Coordinates of C-alpha atoms and ligand atoms in Angstrom, one line a residue:
X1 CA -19.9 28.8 -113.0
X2 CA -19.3 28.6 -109.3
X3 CA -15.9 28.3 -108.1
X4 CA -15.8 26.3 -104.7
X5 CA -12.4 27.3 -102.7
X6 CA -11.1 25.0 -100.0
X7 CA -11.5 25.9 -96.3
X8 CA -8.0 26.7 -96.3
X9 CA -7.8 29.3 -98.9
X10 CA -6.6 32.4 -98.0
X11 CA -6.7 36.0 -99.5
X12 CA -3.5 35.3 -101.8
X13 CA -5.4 32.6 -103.7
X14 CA -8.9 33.7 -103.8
X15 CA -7.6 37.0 -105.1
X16 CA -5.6 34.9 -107.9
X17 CA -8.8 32.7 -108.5
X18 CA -10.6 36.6 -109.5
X19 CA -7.6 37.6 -111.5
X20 CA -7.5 34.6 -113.7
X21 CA -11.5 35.0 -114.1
X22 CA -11.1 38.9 -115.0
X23 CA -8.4 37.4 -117.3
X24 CA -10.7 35.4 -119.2
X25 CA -13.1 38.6 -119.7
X26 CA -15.2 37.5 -116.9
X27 CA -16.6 39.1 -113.6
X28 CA -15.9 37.6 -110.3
X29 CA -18.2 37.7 -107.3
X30 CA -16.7 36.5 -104.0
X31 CA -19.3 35.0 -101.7
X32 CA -17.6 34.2 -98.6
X33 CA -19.1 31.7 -96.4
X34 CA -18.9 30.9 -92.6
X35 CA -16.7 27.5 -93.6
X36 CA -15.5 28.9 -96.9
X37 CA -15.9 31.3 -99.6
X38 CA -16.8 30.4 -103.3
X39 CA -16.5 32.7 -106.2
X40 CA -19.4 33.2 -108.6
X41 CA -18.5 33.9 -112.2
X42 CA -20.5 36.0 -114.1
X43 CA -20.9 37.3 -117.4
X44 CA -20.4 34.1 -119.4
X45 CA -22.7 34.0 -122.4
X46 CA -21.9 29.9 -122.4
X47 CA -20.1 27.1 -121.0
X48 CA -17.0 28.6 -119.5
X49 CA -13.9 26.4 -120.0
X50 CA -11.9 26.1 -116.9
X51 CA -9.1 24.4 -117.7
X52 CA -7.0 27.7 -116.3
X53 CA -9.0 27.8 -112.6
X54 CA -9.7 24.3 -111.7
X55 CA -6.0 23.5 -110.9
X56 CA -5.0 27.0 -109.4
X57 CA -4.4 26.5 -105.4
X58 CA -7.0 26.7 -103.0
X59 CA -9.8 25.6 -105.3
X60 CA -11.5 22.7 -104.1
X61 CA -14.4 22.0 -107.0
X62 CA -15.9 24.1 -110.0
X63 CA -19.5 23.7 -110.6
X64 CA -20.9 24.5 -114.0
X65 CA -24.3 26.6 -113.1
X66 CA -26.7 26.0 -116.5
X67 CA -29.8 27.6 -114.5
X68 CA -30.5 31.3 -115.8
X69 CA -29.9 32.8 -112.3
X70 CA -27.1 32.3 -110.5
X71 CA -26.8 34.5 -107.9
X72 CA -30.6 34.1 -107.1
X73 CA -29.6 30.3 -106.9
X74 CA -28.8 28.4 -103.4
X75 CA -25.4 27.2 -105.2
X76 CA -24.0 30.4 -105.5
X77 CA -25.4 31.2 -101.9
X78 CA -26.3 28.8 -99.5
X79 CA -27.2 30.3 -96.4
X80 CA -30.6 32.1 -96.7
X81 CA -31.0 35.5 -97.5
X82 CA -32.7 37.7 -94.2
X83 CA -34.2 40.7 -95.7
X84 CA -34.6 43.9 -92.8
X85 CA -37.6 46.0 -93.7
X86 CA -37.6 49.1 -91.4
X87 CA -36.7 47.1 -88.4
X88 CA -38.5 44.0 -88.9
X89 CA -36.4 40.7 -90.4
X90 CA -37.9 38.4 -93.2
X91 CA -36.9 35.1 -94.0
X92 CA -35.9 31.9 -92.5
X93 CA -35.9 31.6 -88.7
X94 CA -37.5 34.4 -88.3
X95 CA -41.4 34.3 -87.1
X96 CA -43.3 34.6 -90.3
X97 CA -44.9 38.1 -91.0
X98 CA -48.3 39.5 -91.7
X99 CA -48.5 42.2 -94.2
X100 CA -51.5 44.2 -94.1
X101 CA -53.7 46.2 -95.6
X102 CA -55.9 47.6 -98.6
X103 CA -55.5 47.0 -102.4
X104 CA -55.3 51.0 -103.0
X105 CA -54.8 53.7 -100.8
X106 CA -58.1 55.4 -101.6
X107 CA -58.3 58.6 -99.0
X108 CA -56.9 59.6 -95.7
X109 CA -59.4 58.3 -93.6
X110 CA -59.6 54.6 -95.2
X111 CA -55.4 54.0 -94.7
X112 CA -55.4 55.9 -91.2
X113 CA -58.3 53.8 -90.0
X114 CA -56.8 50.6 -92.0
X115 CA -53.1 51.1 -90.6
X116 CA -54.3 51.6 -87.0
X117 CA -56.6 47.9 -87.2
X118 CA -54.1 45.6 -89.0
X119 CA -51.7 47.3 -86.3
X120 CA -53.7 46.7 -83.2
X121 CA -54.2 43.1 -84.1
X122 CA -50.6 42.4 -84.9
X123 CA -49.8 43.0 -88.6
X124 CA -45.8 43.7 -89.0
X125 CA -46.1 45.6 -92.7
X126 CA -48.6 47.9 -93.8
X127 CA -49.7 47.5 -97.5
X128 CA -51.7 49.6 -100.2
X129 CA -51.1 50.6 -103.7
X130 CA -50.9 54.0 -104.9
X131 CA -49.9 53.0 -108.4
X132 CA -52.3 50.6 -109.7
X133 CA -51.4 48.5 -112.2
X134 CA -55.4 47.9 -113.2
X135 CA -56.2 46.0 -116.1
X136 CA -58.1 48.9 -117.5
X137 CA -57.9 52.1 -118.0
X138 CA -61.6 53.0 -116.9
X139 CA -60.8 52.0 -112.9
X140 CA -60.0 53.4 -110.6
X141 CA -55.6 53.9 -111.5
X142 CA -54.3 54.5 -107.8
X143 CA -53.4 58.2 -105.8
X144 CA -49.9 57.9 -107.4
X145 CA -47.6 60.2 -105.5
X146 CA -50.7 61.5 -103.0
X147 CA -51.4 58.1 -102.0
X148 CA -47.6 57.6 -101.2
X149 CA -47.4 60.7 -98.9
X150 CA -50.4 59.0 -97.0
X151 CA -48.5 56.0 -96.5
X152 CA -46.0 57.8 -95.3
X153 CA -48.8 59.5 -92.7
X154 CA -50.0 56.0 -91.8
X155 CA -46.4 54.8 -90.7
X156 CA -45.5 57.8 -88.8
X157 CA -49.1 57.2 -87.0
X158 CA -48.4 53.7 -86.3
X159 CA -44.8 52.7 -87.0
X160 CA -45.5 49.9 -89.6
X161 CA -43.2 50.1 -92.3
X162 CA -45.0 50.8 -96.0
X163 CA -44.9 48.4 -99.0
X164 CA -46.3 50.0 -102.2
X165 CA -45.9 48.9 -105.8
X166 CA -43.6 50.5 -108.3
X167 CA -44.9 50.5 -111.7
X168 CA -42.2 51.7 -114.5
X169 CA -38.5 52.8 -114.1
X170 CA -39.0 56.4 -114.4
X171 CA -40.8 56.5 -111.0
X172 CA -38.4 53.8 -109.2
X173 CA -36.7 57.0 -107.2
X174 CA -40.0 58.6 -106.1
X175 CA -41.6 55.3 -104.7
X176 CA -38.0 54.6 -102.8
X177 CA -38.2 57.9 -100.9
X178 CA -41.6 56.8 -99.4
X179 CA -41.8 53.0 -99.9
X180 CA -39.7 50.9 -97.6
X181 CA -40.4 47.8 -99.3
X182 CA -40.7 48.0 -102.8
X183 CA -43.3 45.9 -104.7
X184 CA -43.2 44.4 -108.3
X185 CA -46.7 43.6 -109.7
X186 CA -47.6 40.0 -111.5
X187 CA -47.7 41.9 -114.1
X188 CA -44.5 43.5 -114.7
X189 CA -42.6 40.5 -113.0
X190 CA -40.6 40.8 -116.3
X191 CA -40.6 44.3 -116.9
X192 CA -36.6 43.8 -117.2
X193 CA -35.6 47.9 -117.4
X194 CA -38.1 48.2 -113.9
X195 CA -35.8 45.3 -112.6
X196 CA -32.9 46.6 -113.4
X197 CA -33.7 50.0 -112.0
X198 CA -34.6 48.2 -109.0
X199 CA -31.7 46.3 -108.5
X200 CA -29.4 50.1 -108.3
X201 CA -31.3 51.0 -105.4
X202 CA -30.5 50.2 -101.6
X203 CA -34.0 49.1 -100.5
X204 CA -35.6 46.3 -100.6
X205 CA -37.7 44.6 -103.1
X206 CA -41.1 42.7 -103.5
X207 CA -40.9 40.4 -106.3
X208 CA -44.4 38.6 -107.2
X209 CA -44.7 36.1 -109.3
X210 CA -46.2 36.6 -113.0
X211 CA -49.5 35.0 -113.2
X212 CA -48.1 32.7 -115.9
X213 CA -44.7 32.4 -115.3
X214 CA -42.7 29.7 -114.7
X215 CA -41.0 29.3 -111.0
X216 CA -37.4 29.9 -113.6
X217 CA -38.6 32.5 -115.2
X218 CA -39.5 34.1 -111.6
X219 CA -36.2 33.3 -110.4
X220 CA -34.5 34.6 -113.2
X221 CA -36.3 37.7 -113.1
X222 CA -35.3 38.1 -109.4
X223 CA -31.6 37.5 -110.6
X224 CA -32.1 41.0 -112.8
X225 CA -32.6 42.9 -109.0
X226 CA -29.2 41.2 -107.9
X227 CA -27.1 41.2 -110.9
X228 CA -27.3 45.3 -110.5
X229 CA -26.5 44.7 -106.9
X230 CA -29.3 44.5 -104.6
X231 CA -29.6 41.6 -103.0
X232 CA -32.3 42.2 -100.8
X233 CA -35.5 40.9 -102.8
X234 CA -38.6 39.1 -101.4
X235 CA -40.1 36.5 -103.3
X236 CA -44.1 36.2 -103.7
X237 CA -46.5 33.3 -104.9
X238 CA -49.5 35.2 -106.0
X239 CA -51.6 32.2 -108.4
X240 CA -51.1 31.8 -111.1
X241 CA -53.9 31.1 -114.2
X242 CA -55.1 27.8 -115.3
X243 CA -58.3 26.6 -116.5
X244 CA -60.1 26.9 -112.9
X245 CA -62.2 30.0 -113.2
X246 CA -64.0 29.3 -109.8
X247 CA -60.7 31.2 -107.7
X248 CA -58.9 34.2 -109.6
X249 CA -56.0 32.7 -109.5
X250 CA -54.6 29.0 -108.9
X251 CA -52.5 28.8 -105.6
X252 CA -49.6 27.1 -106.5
X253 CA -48.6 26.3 -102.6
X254 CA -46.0 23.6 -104.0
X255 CA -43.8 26.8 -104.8
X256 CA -42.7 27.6 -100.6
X257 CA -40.6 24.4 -100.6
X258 CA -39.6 24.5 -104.4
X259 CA -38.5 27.9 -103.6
X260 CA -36.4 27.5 -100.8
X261 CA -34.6 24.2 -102.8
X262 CA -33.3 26.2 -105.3
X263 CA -33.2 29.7 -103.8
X264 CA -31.9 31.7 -100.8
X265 CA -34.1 34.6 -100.9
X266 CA -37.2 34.3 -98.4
X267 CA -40.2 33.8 -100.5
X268 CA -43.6 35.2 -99.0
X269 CA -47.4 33.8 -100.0
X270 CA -50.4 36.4 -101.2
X271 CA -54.0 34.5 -100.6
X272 CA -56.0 37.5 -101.4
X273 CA -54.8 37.6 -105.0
X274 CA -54.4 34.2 -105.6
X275 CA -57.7 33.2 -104.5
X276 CA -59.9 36.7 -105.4
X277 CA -62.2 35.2 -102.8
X278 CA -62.7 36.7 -98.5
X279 CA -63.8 33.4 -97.4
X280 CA -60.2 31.3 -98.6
X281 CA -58.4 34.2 -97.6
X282 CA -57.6 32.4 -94.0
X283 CA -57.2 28.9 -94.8
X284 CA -54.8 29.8 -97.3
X285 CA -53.0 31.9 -95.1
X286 CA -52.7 29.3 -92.8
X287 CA -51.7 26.6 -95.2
X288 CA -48.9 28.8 -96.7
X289 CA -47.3 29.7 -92.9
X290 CA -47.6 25.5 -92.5
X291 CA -45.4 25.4 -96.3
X292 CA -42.8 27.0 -94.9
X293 CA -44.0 30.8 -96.3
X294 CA -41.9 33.6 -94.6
X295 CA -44.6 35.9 -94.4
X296 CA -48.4 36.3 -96.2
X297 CA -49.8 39.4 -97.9
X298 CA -53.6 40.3 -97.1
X299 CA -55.8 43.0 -98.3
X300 CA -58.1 44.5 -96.1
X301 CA -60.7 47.1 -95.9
X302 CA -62.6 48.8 -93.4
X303 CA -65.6 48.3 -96.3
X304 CA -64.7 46.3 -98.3
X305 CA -68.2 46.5 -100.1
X306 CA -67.2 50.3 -100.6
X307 CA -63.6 49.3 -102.3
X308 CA -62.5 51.1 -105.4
X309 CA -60.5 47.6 -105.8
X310 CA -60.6 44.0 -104.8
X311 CA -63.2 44.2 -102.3
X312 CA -64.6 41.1 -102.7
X313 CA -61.3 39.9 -101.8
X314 CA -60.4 41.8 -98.9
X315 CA -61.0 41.0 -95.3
X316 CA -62.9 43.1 -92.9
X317 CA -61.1 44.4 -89.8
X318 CA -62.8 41.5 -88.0
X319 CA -61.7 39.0 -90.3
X320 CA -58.5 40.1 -89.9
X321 CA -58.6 40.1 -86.5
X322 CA -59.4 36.7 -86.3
X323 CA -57.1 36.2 -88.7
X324 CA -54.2 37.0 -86.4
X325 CA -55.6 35.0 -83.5
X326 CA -54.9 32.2 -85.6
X327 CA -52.3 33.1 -87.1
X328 CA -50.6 33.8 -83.8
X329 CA -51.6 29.9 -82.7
X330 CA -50.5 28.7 -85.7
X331 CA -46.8 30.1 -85.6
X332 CA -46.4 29.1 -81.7
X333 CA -47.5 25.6 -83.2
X334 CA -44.8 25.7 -85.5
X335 CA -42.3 26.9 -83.0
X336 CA -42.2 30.7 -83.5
X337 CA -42.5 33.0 -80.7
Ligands
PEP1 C1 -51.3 44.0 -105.5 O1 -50.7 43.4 -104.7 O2 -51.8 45.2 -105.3 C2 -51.4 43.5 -106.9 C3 -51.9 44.3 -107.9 O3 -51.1 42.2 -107.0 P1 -50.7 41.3 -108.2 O4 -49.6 42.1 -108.9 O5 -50.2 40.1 -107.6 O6 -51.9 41.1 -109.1
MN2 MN1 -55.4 44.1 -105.1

């Protein structure tokens, strides 16, 4: 339930609106607006009767929310959510950014060389996994906490800020001293105690999208991150599966718009995963930045022929290059600087 207060409200009121929600055995979440501030209930298990709020003074309209997320949901918040990582702002307004870089961290050499490209041609974020969620247990698994201190090498040698994934709870802490974007894999999209652990930290968080899940079960998955009180999560269309085996994944583009309809959070596009193929990598990119994507998430790889993972997916540093050039068209095109 949303309680909507009337621009006149004051203090007095709204702090009587919380008391007669805490009264009722509920929590109440303030979210104060530039016009007006509306209070979110929370903990309801049902349709909350309101008999006792709706006439209390100051309260303009209550809105029953029946969605599974709430707080996630652009009723509860409209304005959209910026999200600061390091220095650089994601979300809407803000010129869409590139994240860059290769599926794992595999040596020294290969993220040194791979940070100092993707930054030379413009990239904003540097990515590369150094726990690898990989769907068996024969490949290649990731560096784990090795590959993290090289992250950390790459951004002091060029300043890009470091996404990596997080893979279970237990190392949520260990990935937050090094990561400064934390990601969430397809895969454990609703890995609900690695959610939850996420949502007690105070960085922010890469949410992709589970290769079959549905655009509610996404969103409410995101709503585990800000129910423990981080608000600062990322949204990511990453395919999802369908009966087309000719692309890894099916690009479900239709998601940008969706997204930002129902949800505040800035919601970012990965090509490379959802298409599994170097040669849609671009075009993709390009038609996600024209949906209305606040930022796209590449792999590349000085060789990509040479990659432990997801080479066939991965740009070289040319193609990424080339990438940017039109990347950098494109958003003056759609009125970014
Ligand atoms: C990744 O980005 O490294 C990754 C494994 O992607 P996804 O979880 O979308 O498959
Ligand atoms: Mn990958």
């Amino acid at each position: 339930m949303l309680i909507v207060m009337n621009h006149k409200a004051g203090p007095k009121q709204i702090e009587a609106v919380t008391m007669a929600v805490e009264a009722m055995g509920l929590t109440a979440a303030p979210i104060p607006g530039s016009e007006r501030t509306a209070i979110g209930v929370l903990g309801n298990k049902g349709y909350v009767d309101d008999t006792n709020i709706r006439d209390l003074p100051g309260v303009q309209e209550v809105i029953h929310v029946s969605k599974p997320y709430k707080l996630v949901s652009r009723d509860f918040h409209p304005r959209p959510t910026i999200v600061k990582v390091g220095g650089v702002e994601i979300g809407e307004g803000k010129r869409p950014v590139v994240v860059a870089g290769p599926c794992a961290v595999e040596s020294e050499e290969q993220i040194l060389k791979t940070a100092r490209a993707v930054k030379k041609a413009g990239a904003d974020l540097l990515r590369g996994g150094a726990f690898k969620p990989r769907t068996g247990p024969h490949t290649f698994q990731g560096l784990r906490e090795e590959g993290l201190k090289l992250l950390a090498k790459a951004r002091e040698a060029t300043g890009l800020p470091i996404v990596t994934e997080v893979m279970s709870p237990d190392n949520v802490g260990l990935v937050a001293e090094y990561a400064d974007l934390l990601q969430v894999g397809a895969r454990n999209m609703q890995n609900f105690d690695l959610l939850r652990e996420l949502g007690k930290i105070r960085k922010p968080v890469l949410l992709k999208r589970g290769m079959s899940a549905t655009i509610e079960e996404f969103l409410a998955a995101a709503e585990y991150v800000l129910a423990e009180g981080n608000h600062q999560v990322i949204l990511c269309e990453r395919g999802i599966r369908t009966f087309e085996t000719a692309t890894r994944n099916t690009l479900d583009l239709a998601v940008v718009p969706l997204v930002k309809e129902l949800s505040h959070l800035p919601i970012m596009v990965d090509p490379s995963h959802a298409t599994g193929k170097r040669s849609l990598v671009a075009p993709m990119s390009k038609a996600a930045l024209v949906a209305g994507a606040h930022g796209v998430l590449v792999e590349v790889h000085p060789e990509p022929e040479k990659a432990l993972s997801d080479g066939p997916q991965s740009l070289t540093f040319a193609g990424f290059d080339r990438l940017m050039e039109e990347v950098t068209r494109l958003n003056a095109f759609l009125g970014f600087k």
